[in-house]
Short mmCIF file of C-alpha atoms and ligand atoms in Angstrom, two decimals:
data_model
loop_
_atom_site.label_atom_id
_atom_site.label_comp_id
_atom_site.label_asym_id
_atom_site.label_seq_id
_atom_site.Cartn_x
_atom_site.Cartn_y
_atom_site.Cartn_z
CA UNK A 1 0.00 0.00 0.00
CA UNK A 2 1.41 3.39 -1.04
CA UNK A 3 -0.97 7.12 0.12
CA UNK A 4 -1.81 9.42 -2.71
CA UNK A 5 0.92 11.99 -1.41
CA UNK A 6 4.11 10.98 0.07
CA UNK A 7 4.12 10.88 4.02
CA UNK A 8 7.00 10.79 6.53
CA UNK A 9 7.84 10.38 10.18
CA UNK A 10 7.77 14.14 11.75
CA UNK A 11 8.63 12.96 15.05
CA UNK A 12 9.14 9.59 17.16
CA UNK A 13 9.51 8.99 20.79
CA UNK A 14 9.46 6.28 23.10
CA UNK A 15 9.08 4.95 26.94
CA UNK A 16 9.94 2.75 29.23
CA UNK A 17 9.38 2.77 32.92
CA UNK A 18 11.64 2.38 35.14
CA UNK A 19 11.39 -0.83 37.21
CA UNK A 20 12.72 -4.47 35.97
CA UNK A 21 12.78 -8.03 37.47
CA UNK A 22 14.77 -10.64 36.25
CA UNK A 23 13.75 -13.44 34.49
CA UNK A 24 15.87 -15.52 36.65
CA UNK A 25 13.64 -14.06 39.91
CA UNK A 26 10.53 -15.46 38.45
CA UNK A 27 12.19 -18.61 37.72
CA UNK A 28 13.19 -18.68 41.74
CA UNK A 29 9.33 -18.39 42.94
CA UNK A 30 7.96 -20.40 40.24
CA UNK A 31 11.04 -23.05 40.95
CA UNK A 32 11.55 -23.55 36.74
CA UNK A 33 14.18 -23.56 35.35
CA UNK A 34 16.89 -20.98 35.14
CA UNK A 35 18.52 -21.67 31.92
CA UNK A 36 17.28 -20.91 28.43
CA UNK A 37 14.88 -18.39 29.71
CA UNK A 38 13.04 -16.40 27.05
CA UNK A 39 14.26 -12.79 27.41
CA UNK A 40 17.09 -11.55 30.71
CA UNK A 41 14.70 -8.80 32.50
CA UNK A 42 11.47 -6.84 32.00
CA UNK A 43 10.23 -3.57 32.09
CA UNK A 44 7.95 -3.12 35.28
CA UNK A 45 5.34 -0.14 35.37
CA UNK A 46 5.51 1.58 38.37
CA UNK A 47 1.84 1.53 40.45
CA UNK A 48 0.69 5.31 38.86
CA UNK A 49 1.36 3.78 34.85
CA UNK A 50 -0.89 2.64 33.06
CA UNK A 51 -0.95 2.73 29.17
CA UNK A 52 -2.21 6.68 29.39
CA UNK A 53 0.52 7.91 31.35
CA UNK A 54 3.00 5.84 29.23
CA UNK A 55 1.29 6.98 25.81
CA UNK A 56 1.63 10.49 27.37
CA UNK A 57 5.05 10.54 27.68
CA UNK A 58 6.20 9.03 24.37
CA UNK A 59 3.52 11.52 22.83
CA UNK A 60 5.57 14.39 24.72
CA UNK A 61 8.75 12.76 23.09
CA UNK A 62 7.58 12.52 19.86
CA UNK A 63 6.16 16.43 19.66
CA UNK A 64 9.37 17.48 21.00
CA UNK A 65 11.09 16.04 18.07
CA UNK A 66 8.71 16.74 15.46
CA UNK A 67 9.11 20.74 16.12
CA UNK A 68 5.68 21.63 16.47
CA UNK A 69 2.51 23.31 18.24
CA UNK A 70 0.81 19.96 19.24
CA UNK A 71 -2.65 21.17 18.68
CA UNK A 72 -1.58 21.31 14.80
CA UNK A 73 -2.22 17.51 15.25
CA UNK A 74 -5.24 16.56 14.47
CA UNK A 75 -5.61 12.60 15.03
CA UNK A 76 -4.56 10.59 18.02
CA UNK A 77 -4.84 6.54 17.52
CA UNK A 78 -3.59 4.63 20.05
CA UNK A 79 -2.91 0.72 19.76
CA UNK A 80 -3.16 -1.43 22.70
CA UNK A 81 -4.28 -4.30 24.42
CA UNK A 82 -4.20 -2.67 27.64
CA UNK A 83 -5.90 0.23 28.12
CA UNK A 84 -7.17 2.17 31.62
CA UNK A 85 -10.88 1.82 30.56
CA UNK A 86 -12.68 -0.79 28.89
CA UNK A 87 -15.14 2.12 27.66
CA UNK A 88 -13.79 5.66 27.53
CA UNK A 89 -11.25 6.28 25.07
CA UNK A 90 -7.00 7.13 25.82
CA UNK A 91 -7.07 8.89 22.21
CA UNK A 92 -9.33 12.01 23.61
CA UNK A 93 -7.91 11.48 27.20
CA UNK A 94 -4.29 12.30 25.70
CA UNK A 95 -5.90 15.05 23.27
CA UNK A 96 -6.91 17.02 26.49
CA UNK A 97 -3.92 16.12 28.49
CA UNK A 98 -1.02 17.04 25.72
CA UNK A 99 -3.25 20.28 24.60
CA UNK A 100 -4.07 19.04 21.03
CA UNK A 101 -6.77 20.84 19.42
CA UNK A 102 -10.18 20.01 20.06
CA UNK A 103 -11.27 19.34 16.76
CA UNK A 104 -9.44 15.80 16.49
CA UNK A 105 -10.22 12.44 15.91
CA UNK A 106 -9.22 10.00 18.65
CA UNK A 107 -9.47 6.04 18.33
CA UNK A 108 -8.33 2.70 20.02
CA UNK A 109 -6.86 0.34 18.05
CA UNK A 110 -6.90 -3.21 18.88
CA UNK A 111 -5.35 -6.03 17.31
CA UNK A 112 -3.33 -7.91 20.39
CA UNK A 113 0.50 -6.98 19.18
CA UNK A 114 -0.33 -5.11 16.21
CA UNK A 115 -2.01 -2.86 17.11
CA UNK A 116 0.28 -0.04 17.18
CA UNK A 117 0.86 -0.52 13.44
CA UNK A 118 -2.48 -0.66 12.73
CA UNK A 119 -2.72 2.56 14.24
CA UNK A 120 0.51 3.41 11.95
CA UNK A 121 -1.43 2.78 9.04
CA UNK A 122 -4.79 4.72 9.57
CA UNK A 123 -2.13 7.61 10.80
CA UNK A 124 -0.50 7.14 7.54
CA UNK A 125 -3.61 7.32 5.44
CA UNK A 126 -5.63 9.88 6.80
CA UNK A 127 -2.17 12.38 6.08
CA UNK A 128 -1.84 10.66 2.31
CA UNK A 129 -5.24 11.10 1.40
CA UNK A 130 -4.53 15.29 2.38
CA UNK A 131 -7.65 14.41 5.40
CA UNK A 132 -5.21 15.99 7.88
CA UNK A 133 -1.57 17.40 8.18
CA UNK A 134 -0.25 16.09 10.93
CA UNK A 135 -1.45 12.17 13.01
CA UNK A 136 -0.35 10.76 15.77
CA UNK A 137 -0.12 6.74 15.90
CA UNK A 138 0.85 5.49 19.30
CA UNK A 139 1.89 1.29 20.29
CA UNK A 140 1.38 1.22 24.20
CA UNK A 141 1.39 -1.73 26.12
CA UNK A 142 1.54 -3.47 29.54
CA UNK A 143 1.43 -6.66 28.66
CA UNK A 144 -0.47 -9.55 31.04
CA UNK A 145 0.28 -12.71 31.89
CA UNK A 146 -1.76 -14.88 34.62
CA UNK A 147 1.30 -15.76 37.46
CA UNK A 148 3.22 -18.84 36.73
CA UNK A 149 2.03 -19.31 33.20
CA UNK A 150 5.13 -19.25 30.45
CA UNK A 151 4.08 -15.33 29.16
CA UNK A 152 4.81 -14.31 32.98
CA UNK A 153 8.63 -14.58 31.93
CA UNK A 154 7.75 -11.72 28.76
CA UNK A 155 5.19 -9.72 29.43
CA UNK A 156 7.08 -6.54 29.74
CA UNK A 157 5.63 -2.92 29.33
CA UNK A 158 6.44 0.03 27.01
CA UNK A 159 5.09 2.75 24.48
CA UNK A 160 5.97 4.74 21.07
CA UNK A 161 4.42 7.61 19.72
CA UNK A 162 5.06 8.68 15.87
CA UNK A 163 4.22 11.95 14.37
CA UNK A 164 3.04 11.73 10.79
CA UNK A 165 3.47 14.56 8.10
CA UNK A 166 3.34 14.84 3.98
CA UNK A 167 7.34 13.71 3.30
CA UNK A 168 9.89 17.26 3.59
CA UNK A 169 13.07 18.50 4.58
CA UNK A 170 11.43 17.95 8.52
CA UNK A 171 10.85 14.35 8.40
CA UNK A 172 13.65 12.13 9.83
CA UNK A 173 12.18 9.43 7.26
CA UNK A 174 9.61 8.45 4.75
CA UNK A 175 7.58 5.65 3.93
CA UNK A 176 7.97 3.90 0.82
CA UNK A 177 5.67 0.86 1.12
CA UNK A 178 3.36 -1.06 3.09
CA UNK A 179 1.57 -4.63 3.51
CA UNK A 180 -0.78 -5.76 5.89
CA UNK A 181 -1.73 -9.31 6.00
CA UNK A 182 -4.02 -10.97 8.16
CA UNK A 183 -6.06 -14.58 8.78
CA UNK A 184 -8.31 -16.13 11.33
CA UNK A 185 -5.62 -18.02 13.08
CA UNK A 186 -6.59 -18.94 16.93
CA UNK A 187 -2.65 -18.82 18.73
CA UNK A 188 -3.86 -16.54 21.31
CA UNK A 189 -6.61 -14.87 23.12
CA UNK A 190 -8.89 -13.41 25.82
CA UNK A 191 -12.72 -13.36 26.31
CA UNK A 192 -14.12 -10.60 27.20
CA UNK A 193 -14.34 -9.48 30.97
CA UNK A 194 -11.27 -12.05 31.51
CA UNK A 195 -8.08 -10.69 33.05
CA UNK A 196 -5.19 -12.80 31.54
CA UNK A 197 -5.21 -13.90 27.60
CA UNK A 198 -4.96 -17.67 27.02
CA UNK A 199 -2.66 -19.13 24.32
CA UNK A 200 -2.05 -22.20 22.34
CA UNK A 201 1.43 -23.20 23.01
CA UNK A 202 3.66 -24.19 20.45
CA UNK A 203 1.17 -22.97 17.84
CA UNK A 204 1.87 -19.52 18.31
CA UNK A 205 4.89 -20.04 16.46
CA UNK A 206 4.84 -21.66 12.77
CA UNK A 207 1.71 -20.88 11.58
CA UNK A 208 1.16 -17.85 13.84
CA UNK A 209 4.46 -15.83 13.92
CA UNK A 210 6.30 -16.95 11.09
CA UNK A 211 3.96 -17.51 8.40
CA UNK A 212 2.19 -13.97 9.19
CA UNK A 213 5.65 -12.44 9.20
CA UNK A 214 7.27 -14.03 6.35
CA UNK A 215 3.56 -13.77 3.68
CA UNK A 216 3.63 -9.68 4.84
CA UNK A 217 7.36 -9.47 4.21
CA UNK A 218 7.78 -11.52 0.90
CA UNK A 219 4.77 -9.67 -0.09
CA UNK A 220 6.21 -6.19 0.19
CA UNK A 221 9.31 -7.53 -1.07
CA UNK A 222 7.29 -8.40 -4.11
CA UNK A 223 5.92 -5.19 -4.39
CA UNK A 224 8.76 -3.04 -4.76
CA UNK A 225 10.91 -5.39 -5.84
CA UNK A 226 13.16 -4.45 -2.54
CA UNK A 227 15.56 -7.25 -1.33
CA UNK A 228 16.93 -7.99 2.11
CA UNK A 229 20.36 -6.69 0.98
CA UNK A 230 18.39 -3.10 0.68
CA UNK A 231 18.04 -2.80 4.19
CA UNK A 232 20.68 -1.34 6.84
CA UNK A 233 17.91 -2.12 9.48
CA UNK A 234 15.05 -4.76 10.53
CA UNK A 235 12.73 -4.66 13.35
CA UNK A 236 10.21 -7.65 13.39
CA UNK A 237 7.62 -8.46 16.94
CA UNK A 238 9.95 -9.85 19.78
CA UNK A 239 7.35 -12.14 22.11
CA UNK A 240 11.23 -13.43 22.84
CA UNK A 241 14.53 -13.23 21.55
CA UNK A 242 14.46 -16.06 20.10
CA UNK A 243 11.70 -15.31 17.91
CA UNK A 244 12.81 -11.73 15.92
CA UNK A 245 16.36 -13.51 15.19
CA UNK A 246 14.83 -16.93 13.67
CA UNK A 247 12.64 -15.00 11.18
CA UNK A 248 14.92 -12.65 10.05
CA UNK A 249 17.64 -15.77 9.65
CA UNK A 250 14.40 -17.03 7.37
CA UNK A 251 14.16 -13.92 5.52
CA UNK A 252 17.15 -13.23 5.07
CA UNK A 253 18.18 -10.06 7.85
CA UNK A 254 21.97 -11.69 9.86
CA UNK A 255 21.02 -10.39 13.57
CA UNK A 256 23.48 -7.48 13.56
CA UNK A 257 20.41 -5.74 11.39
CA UNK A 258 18.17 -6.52 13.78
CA UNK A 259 19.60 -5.62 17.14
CA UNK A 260 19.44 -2.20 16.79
CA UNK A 261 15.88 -2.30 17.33
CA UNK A 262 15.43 -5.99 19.75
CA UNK A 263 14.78 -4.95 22.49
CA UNK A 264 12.85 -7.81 24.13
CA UNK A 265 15.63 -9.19 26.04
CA UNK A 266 15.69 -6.21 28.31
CA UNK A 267 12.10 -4.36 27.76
CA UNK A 268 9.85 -8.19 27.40
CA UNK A 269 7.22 -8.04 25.41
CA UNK A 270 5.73 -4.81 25.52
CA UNK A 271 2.66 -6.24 23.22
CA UNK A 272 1.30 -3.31 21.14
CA UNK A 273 4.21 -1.01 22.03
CA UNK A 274 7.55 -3.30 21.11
CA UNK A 275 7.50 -2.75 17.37
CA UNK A 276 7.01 1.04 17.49
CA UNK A 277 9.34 1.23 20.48
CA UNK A 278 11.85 -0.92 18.52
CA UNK A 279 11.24 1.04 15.25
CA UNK A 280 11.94 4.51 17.54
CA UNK A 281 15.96 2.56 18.66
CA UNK A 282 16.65 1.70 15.71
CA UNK A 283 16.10 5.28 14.42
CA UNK A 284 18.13 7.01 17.06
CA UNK A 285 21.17 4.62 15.70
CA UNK A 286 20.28 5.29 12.16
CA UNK A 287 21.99 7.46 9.62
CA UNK A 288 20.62 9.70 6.99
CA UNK A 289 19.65 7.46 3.94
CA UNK A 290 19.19 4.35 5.23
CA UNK A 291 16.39 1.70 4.82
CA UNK A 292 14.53 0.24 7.76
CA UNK A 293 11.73 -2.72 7.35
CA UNK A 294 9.22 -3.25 10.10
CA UNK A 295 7.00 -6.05 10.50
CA UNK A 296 4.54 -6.29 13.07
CA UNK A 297 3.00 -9.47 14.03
CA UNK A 298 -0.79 -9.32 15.98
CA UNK A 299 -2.36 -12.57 17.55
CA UNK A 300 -5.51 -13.64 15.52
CA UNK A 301 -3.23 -13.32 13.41
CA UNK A 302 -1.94 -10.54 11.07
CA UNK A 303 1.50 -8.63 10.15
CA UNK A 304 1.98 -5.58 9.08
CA UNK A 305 4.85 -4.46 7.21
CA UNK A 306 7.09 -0.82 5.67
CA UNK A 307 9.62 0.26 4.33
CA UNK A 308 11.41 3.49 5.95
CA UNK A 309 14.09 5.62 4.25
CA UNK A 310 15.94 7.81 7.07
CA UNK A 311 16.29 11.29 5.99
CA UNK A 312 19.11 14.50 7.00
CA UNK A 313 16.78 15.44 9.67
CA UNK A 314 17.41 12.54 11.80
CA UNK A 315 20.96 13.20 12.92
CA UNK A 316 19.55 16.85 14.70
CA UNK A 317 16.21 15.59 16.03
CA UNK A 318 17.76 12.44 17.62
CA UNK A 319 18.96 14.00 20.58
CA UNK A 320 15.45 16.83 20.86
CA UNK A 321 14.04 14.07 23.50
CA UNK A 322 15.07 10.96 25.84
CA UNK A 323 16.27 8.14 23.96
CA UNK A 324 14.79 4.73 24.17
CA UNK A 325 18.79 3.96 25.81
CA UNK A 326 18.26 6.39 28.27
CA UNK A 327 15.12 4.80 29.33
CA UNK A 328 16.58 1.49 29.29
CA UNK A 329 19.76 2.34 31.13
CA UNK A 330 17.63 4.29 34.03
CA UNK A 331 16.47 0.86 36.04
CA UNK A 332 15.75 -0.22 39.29
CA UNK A 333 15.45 -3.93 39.91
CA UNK A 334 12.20 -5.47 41.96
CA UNK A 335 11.63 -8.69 43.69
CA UNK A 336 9.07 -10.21 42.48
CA UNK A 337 6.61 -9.42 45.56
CA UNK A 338 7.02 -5.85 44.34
CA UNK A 339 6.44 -6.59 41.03
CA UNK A 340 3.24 -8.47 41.63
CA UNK A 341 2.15 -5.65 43.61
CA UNK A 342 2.88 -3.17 40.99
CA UNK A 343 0.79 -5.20 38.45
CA UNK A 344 -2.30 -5.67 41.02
CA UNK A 345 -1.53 -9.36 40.78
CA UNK A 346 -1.95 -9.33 44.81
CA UNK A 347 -5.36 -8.06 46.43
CA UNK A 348 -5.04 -5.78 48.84
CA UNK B 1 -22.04 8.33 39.23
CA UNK B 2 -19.58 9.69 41.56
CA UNK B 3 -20.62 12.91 43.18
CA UNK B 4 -16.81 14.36 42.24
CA UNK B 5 -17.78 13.48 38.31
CA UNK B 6 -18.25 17.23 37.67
CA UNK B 7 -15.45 18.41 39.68
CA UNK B 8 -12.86 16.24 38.64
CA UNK B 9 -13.99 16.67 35.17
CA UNK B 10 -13.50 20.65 35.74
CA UNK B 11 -10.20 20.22 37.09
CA UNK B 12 -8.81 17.53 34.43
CA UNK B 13 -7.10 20.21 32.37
CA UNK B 14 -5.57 21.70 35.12
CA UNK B 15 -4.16 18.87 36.57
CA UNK B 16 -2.98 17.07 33.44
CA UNK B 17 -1.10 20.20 32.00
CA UNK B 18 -0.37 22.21 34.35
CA UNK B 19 -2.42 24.94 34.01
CA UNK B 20 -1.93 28.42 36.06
CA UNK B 21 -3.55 31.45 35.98
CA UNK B 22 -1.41 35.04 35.06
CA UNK B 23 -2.26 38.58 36.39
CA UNK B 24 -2.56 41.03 33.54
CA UNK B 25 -2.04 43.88 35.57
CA UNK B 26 1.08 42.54 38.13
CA UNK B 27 2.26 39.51 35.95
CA UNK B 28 2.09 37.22 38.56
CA UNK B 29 1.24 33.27 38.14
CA UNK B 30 -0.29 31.65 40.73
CA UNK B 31 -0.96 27.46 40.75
CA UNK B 32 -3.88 26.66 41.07
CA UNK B 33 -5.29 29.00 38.68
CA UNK B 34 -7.36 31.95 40.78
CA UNK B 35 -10.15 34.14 39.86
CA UNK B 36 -9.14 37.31 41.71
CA UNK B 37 -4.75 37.32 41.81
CA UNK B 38 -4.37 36.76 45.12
CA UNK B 39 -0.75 39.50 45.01
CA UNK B 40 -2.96 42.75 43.66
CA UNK B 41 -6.84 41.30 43.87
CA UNK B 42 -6.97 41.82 40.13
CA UNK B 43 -9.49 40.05 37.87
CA UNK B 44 -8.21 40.01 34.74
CA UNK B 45 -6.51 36.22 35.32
CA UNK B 46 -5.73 34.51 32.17
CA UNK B 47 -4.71 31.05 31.77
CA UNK B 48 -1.31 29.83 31.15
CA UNK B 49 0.56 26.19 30.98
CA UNK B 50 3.08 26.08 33.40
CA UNK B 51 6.88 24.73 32.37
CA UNK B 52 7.24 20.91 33.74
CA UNK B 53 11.00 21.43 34.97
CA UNK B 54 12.00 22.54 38.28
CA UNK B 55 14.20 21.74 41.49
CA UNK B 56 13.13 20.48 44.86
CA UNK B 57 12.44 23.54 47.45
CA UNK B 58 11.28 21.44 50.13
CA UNK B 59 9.79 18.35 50.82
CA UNK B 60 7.43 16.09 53.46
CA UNK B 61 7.40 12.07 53.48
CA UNK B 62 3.30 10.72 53.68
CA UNK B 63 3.31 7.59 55.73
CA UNK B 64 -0.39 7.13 56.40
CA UNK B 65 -2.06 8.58 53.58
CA UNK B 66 -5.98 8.69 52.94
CA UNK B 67 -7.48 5.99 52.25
CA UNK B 68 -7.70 6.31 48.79
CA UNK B 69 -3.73 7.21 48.19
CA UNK B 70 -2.79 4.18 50.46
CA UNK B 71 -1.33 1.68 48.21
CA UNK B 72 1.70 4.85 46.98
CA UNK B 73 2.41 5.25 50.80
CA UNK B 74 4.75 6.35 51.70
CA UNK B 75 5.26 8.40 49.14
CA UNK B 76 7.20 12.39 48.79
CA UNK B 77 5.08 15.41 48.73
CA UNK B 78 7.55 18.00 47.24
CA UNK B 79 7.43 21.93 46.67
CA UNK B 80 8.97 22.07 43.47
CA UNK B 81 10.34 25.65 41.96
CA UNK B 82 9.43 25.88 38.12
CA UNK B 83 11.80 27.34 35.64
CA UNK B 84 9.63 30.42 35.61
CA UNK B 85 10.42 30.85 39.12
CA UNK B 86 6.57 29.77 40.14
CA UNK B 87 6.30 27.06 43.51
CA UNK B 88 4.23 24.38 42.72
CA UNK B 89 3.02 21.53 45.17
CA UNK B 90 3.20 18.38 43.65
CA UNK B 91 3.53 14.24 44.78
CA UNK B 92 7.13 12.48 43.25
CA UNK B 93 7.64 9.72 41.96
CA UNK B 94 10.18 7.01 40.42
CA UNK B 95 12.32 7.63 43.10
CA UNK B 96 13.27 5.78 46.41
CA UNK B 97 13.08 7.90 49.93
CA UNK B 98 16.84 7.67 50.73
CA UNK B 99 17.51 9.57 46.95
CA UNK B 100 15.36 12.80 47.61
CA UNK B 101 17.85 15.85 48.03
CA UNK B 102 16.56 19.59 47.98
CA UNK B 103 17.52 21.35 44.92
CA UNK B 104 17.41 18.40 42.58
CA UNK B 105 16.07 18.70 38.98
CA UNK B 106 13.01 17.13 38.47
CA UNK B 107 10.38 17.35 35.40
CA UNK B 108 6.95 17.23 35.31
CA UNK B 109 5.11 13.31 33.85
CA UNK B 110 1.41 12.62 33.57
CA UNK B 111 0.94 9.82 36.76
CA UNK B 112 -2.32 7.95 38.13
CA UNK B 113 -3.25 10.29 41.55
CA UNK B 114 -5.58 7.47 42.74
CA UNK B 115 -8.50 5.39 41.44
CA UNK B 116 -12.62 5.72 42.61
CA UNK B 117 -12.48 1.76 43.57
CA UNK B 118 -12.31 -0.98 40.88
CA UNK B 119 -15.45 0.53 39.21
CA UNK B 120 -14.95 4.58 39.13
CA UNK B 121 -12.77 7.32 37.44
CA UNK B 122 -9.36 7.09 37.39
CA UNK B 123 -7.48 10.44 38.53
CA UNK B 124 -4.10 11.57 36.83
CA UNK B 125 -2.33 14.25 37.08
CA UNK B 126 1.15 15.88 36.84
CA UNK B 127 3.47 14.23 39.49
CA UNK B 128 7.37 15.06 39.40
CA UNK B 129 10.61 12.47 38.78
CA UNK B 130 14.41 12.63 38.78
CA UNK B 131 14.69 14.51 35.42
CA UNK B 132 16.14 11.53 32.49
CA UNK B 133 18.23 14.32 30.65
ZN1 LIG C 401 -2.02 40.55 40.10
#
């Protein structure tokens, strides 16, 4: 998918609270093992986060960078599994709270781990059709998992807000392409009114992951004839760390693309927000004129993949806002008492 | 419906960003915004977003909190000096007891104040951390 007018990223920012446990402490309580564990630590919210606070201060991030009044923005989606209310939408919570103008549309995307790219795309096509100037897509997650069960050891927490604008000498890159690609496939979910989402194992992987993945990738490859070799950068869903590596070995991405932006082993899986927070690393390490492919991948199942080209205005908005490594270097390690706390996983 | 629906829902702006009132006639920003400027008892107040980084003045540790604040306790109620030289009173957060030290730099984030039970509004507001950078 291409928009009628060219569109770029304006401004990208991203967050990650401060608290982590170790894998290895879960391990402890649950008495499983300690080696071979999925990611090293996870991001913790902190008891006054939720995914409005954290969409509110990657939003603040991104502005900062994109270099303008936020009520010029006139579209707030924000993609999430997560969010405070079950009915009352973040998107006109954070209009109000980051002083965007009134006369916005605000939305909640939901598509378990894709849905921050799904908000990407509406973003996308609402500036490329000349609707609006400037959208905001945000990927915001704190991911669940019941205690003891195998997503305990991932579920981390993050958000990533991106700024869209018609492509110009203010972007910090553009989009050339996109594919999204999506089938009923039951790896993972949650009823309604349920706390914790169930999964299906070892399905989540072949013809979950990988085949959504790899059929969105090869399909955007086919579209613009792009080949791996084209791309300085890769960031594809991390439920692990496994995961992200294997598929881009598939596609054909060696893992020194992909680092950049994996940030699973140290964040978990922030659900919704991982991609976008991933995409928003890899930028900050990017240089002017280079190509970055993101693929999303959402339970249910769907991908959604682009194509980036950085532009000159990276290099001097990079350092307009916190970077995703400052975030990640400011941490505090929790037991795991704490940390159940913190996620009201204990009654009190 | 809660009876502090209305109120809250008055207030949300002013919590969430910030928001002051200035004195046309002596300049002067007070937090929470006033109708009459409580320096010169002028009227003409108009509204202005405050800046969101500051340094500790002073500070006060709450160990037995309402009710409704009790699962953050104990938690740091700071005065916090804005860059435009205006005191604001505001809760911290992201930071342990032992590491609060007057004069440190702090910025404003948009934090969970406390929650109307499982079933009610959820309150937010600015709250004030160890500035990142
Ligand atoms: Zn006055």
């Amino acid at each position: 998918m291409k928009p009628l007018r060219e569109v770029g990223i304006l401004g990208f920012g991203g967050y990650v609270p401060m608290y982590r446990i170790k894998d290895e402490e879960i391990a402890n309580v649950w008495n499983a093992q300690t080696s071979g564990l999925p990611v090293i630590e996870k991001a913790v919210p902190s008891q006054d986060e939720d995914v409005f606070t954290m969409s509110y201060e990657a939003a603040k991030n991104a502005i900062a960078r994109a270099k303008i009044s936020p009520n010029l923005i006139r579209a707030v989606f924000v993609g999430t599994e997560s969010k405070p209310y079950a009915v009352k939408p973040t998107g006109s919570m954070l209009v109000t709270s980051l002083g965007l103008d009134n006369r916005s549309l605000a939305a909640e995307y939901e598509f378990a781990c894709k849905a921050g790219t799904e908000a990407f795309q509406s973003a996308i096509a609402l500036v490329g059709s000349g609707m609006l100037e400037y959208s905001m897509a945000i990927g915001a997650d704190i991911a669940q998992g019941r205690p003891g069960d195998e997503l305990e050891f991932t579920s981390g927490a993050g958000a990533a807000a991106f700024i869209f604008s018609k492509k110009s000498k203010e972007t910090v890159a553009f989009l050339e392409h996109s594919v999204s690609y999506v089938s009923d496939t039951p790896d993972f979910w949650r009823r309604q009114g349920q706390k914790y989402p169930q999964h299906a194992g070892r399905f989540t992987g072949e013809p979950a992951y990988f085949n959504h993945i790899i059929s969105s990738v090869k399909t955007l490859f086919e579209e613009t004839g792009l080949k791996p070799s084209d791309f300085s950068y890769a960031v594809f869903h991390q439920p692990n760390t496994k995961f992200p590596l294997r598929v881009g070995e598939i596609l054909g991405f060696p893992p020194e693309k992909i680092k950049p932006g994996l940030l699973s082993p140290v964040v978990g899986n922030a659900y919704a927000g991982i991609v976008p927070l991933g995409l928003s690393a890899t930028l900050e390490v990017a240089k002017p004129n280079e190509r970055i492919l993101v693929a999303s991948f959402g339970s249910g199942a769907g991908s959604d993949a682009f194509s980036f080209v950085t532009q000159e205005a990276l290099e001097e908005k990079k350092n307009l806002a916190p970077l995703v490594s400052d975030y990640i270097k400011r941490k505090k390690y929790v037991s795991y008492v704490t940390y159940a706390l913190y996620k009201g996983k204990i009654p009190r | 419906m809660s009876e502090s629906v209305p109120r809250y829902w008055r207030e949300i702006k002013i919590r969430e960003r910030l928001i002051g009132s200035k004195c046309e006639d002596c300049g002067r920003i007070t937090f929470p915004p006033r109708k009459v400027c409580p320096y010169c008892r002028s009227r003409k107040l108009t509204e202005v977003e405050l800046p969101k980084k500051g340094k500790l003045l002073s500070y006060s540790v709450v160990r037995k909190p309402p009710a409704e604040f009790e699962k953050y306790a104990p938690y740091v109620i700071g005065i916090i000096t804005l860059e435009n030289g205006v005191n604001v009173i505001s809760q911290l957060t992201d930071i342990d007891l032992k590491d609060v030290k007057i004069g440190m730099e702090l910025e404003g984030v948009l934090r969970k104040y406390r929650e109307e039970g499982e079933e009610g509004l959820i309150h937010y507001g600015i709250k004030f951390r160890p500035r990142i950078k």
